[in-house]
Coordinates of C-alpha atoms in Angstrom, one line a residue:
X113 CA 2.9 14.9 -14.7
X114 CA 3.7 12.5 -17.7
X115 CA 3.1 9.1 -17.5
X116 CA 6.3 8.8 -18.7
X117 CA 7.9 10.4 -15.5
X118 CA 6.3 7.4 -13.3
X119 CA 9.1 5.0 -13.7
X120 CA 11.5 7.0 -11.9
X121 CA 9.9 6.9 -8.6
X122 CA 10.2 2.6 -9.0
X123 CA 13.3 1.1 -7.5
X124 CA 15.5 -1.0 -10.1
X125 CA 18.9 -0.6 -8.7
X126 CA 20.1 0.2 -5.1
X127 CA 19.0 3.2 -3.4
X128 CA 20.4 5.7 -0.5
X129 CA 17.2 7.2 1.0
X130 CA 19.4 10.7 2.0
X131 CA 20.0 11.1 -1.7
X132 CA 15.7 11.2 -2.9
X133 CA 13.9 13.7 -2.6
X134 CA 11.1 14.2 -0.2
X135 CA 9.3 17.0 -1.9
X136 CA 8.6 16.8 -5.7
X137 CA 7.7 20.1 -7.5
X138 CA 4.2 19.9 -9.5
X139 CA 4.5 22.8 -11.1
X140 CA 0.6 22.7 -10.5
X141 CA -1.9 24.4 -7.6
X142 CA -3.5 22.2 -5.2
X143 CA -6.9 23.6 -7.2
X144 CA -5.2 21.5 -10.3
X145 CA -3.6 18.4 -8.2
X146 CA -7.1 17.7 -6.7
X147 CA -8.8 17.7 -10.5
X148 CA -6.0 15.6 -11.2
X149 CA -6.5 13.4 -8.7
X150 CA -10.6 13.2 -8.9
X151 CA -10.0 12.0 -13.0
X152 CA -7.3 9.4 -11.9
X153 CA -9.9 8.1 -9.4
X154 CA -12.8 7.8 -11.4
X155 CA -10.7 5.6 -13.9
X156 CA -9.4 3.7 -11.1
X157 CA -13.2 2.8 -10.1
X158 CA -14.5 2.0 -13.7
X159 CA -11.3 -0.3 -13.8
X160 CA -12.1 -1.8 -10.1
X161 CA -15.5 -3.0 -11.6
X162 CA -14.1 -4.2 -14.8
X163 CA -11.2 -6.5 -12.7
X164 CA -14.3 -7.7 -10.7
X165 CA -16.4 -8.7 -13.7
X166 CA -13.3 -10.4 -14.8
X167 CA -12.4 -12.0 -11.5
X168 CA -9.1 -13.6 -12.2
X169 CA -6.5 -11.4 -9.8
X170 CA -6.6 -9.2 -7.5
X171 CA -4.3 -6.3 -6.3
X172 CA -2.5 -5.8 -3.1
X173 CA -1.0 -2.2 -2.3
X174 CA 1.6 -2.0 0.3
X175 CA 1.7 1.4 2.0
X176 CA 4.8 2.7 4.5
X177 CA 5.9 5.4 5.8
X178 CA 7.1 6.8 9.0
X179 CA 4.2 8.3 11.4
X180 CA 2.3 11.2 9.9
X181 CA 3.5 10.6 6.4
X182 CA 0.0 10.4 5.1
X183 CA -1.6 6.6 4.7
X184 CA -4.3 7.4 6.1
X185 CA -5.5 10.8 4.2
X186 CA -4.4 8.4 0.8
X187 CA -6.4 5.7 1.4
X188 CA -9.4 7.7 1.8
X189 CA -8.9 10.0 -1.2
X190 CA -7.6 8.1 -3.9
X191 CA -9.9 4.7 -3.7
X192 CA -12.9 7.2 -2.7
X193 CA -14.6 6.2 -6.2
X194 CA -14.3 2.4 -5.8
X195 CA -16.9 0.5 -5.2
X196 CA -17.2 -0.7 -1.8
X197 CA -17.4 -4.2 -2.5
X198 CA -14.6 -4.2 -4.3
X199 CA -11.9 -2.8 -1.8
X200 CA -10.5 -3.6 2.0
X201 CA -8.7 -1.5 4.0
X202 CA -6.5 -3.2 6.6
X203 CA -4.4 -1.6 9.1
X204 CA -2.0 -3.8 11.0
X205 CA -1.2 -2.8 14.8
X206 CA 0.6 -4.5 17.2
X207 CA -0.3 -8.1 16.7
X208 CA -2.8 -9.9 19.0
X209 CA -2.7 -13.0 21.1
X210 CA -4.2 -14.8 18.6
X211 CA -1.9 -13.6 15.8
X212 CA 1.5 -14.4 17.8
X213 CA 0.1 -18.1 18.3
X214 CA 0.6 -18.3 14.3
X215 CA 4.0 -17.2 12.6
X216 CA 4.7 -13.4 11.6
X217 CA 2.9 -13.8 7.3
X218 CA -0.4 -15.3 9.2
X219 CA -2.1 -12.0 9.5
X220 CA -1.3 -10.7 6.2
X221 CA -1.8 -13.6 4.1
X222 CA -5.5 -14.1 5.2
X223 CA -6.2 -10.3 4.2
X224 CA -5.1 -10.7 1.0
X225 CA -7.7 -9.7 -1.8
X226 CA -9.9 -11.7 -3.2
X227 CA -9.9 -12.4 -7.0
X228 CA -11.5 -9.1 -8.6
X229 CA -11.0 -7.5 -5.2
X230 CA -8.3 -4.4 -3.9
X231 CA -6.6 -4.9 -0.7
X232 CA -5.0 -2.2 0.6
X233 CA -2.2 -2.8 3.8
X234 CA -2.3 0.5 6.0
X235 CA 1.2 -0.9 7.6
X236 CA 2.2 -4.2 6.5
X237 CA 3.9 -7.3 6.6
X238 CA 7.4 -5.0 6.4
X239 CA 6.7 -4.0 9.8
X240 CA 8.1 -7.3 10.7
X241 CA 11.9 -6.3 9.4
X242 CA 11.2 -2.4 10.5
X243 CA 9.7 -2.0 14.0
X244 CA 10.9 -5.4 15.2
X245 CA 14.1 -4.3 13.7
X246 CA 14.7 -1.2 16.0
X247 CA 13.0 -3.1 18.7
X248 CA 14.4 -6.2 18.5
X249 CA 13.1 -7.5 21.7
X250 CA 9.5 -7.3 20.2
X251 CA 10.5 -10.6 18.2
X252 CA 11.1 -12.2 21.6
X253 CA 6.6 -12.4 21.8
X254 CA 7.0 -14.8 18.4
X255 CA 8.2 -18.0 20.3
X256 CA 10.5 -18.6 17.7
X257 CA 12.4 -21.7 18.6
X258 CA 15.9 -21.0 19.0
X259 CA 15.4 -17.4 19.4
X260 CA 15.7 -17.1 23.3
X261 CA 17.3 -13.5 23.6
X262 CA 18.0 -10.6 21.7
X263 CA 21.7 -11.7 21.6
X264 CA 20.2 -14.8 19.2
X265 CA 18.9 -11.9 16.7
X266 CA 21.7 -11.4 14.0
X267 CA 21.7 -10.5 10.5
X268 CA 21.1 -13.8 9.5
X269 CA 17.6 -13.6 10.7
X270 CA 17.1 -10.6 9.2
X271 CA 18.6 -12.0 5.9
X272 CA 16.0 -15.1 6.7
X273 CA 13.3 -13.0 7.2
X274 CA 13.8 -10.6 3.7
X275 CA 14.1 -14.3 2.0
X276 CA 10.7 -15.2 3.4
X277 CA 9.2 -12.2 2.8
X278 CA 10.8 -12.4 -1.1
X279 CA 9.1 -15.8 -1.4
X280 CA 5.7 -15.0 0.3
X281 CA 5.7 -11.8 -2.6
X282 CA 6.4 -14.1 -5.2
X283 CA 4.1 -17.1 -4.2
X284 CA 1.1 -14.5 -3.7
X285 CA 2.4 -12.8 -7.5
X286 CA 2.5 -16.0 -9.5
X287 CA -0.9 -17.1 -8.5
X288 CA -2.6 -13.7 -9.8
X289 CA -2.3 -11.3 -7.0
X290 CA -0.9 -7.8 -8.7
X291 CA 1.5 -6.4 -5.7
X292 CA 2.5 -2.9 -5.7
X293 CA 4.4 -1.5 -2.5
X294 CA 4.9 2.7 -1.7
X295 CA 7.2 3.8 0.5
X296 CA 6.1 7.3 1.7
X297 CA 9.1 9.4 2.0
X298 CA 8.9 12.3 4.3
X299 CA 11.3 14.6 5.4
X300 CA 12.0 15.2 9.1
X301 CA 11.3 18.5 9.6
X302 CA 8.0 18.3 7.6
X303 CA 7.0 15.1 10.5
X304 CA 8.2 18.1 13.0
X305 CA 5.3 20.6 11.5
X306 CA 2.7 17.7 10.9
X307 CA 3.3 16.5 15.2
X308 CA 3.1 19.9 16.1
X309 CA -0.3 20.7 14.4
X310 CA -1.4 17.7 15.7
X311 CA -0.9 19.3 19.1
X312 CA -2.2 23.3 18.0
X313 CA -5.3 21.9 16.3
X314 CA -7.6 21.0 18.8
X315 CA -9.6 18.5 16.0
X316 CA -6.4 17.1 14.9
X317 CA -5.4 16.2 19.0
X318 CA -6.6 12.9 19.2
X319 CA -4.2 11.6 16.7
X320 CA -1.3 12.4 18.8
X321 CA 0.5 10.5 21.0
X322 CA 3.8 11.1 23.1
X323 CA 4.7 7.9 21.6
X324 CA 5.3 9.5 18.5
X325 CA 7.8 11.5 20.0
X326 CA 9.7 8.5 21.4
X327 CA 10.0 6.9 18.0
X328 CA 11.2 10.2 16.5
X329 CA 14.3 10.0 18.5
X330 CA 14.9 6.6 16.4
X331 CA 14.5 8.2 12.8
X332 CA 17.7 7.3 11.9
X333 CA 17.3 4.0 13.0
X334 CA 14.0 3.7 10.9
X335 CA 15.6 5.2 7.4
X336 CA 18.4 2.8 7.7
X337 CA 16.2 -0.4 8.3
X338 CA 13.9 1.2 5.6
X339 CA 17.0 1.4 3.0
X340 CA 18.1 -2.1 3.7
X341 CA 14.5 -3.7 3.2
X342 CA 13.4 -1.8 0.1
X343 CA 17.1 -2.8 -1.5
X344 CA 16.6 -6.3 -0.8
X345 CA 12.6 -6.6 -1.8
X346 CA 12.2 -4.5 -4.7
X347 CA 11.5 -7.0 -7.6
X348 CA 10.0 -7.1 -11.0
X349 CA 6.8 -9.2 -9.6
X350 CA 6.7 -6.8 -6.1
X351 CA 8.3 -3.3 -6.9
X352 CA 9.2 -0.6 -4.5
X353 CA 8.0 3.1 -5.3
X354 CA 9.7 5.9 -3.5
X355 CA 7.1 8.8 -3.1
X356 CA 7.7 12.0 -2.0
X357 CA 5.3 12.9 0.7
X358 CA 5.9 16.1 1.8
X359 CA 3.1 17.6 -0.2
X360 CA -0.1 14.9 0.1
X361 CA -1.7 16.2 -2.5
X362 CA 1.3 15.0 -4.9
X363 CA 1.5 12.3 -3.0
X364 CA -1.5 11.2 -3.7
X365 CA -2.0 12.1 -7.7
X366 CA 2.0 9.9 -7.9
X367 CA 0.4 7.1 -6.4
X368 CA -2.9 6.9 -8.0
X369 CA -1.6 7.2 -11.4
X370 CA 1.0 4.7 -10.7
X371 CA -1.5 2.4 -10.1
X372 CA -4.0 3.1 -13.2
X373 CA -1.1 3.1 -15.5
X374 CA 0.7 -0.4 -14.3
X375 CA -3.0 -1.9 -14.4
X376 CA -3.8 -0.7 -17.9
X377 CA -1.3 -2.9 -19.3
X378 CA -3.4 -5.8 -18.5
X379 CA -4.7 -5.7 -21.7
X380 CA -6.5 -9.4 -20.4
X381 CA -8.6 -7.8 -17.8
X382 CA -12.0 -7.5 -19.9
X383 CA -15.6 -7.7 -18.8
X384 CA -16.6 -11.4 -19.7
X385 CA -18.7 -11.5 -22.5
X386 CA -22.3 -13.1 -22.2
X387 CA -23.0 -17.1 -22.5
X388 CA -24.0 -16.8 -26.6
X389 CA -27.8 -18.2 -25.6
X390 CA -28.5 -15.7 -23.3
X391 CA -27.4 -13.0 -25.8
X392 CA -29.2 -14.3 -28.5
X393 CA -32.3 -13.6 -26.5
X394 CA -31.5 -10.3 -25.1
X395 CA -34.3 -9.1 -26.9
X396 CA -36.8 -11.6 -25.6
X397 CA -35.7 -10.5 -22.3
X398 CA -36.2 -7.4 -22.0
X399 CA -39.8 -7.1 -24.2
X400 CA -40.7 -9.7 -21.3
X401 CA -39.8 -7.4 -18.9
X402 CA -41.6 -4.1 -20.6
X403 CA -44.9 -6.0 -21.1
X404 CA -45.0 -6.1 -16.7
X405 CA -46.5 -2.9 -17.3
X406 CA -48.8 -3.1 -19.7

């Protein structure tokens, strides 16, 4: 894939999720998408440890996607060359007791990365306009004041909520946190296959759950509240990338090299050089260290 091609898959205008394409065609074996995806990986590490060195902003990827649209299996192959210091991993469930006694950006905004540091959001702070969307009485557990029934829930909430969300994006971006959001785009009948072999593979049946199938029934539900918050929260500072997920392997190379080619443009990010004393007496240094063993 050209580098050039990347751009398409960001959102810049308003998109109809019926109309993008869920499968892209590589034109390459999975033998050559996995080499692809091992090169990209490596660079992505060797840039990890130079943003570290450097230690001035960190990067925050957003991943969604409807169950079984491949987080999971992406998170684990392309940051598999980072170092481990350098990258978190949070996935965000149902929220806790704790988290409900705080307002709905709490849980995300204390697991943002650190400068130098890679935070990845397995789920995210969208879940708050999706799930709660199609289950609107799940806002009810907030103790929002002034939000007493579902009946008190209307757009302008929602319209509220993308406006908080917006700011909290922008906030986090302006003060050196590099945000890029995916949007894992599966087809329906590919979830279909992916559920049922969760169910034939006897390895794969733990990840199943018959609560899968109960938020299938609501897929339509799911790609309309998906459409309306990616039009109204893809900006310049925080951009939207529609991937197409039905092949992982894709998946993943589109993603990774997304990500290597947006952060090489931050022609700033350089190891720091050494305090000019201490390189003067490199030298020094290291003959004091050889004469240990004689």
């Amino acid at each position: 894939m050209e580098n050039n091609d990347l751009d398409r898959f960001r959102v810049k205008n308003m998109v109809k999720l019926k109309d993008l394409a869920t499968l892209e065609d590589f034109g390459s074996t999975n033998k050559h998408l996995k080499k692809q995806l091992e090169d990209i990986r490596e660079e992505l590490g060797k840039f990890q440890d130079k943003m570290y060195a450097h230690g001035k902003y960190g990067v925050l990827v957003c991943l969604q996607g409807m169950d079984t649209s491949g987080k999971d299996s992406l998170i684990r192959e392309v940051f598999k060359d980072f170092n481990v210091r350098g990258v978190e991993v949070h996935s965000f469930k149902v929220p806790t007791e704790l988290e409900l006694k705080h307002d709905y950006l709490w849980r995300h905004y204390i697991a943002l990365p650190e400068r130098g540091k890679f935070s990845v959001f397995n789920r995210t702070h969208y879940e708050n306009v999706l799930v709660t969307k199609v289950h609107p009485n799940y806002i009810l557990g907030e103790n929002i004041p002034g939000i007493d029934s579902v009946d008190d829930i209307d757009q302008e909430f929602w319209e509220k909520r993308y406006r908080q969300i917006n700011d909290f994006e922008r906030h986090i971006a302006e003060n050196g946190t590099l945000i890029f959001k995916f949007f894992l785009h599966l087809s329906k009948e590919e979830q279909r296959q992916r559920l049922l072999r969760r169910i034939r593979l006897r390895e794969k049946n733990w990840k199943f759950s018959p609560g899968d199938l109960k938020e299938r029934k609501l897929w339509d539900a799911y790609q309309v509240c998906y459409e309306e918050a990616i039009n109204k929260t893809s900006k310049d500072h925080a951009p939207w990338y529609i991937i197409p997920a039905d092949n992982k392997r894709g998946a993943r190379v589109i993603v990774a090299n997304i990500l290597l080619e947006a952060l090489k443009k931050y022609k700033d990010i350089e190891e720091p050089e050494l305090d000019a004393e201490i390189k003067a007496n490199l030298e020094n240094f290291k003959q004091e260290l050889e004469k240990e063993n004689e």
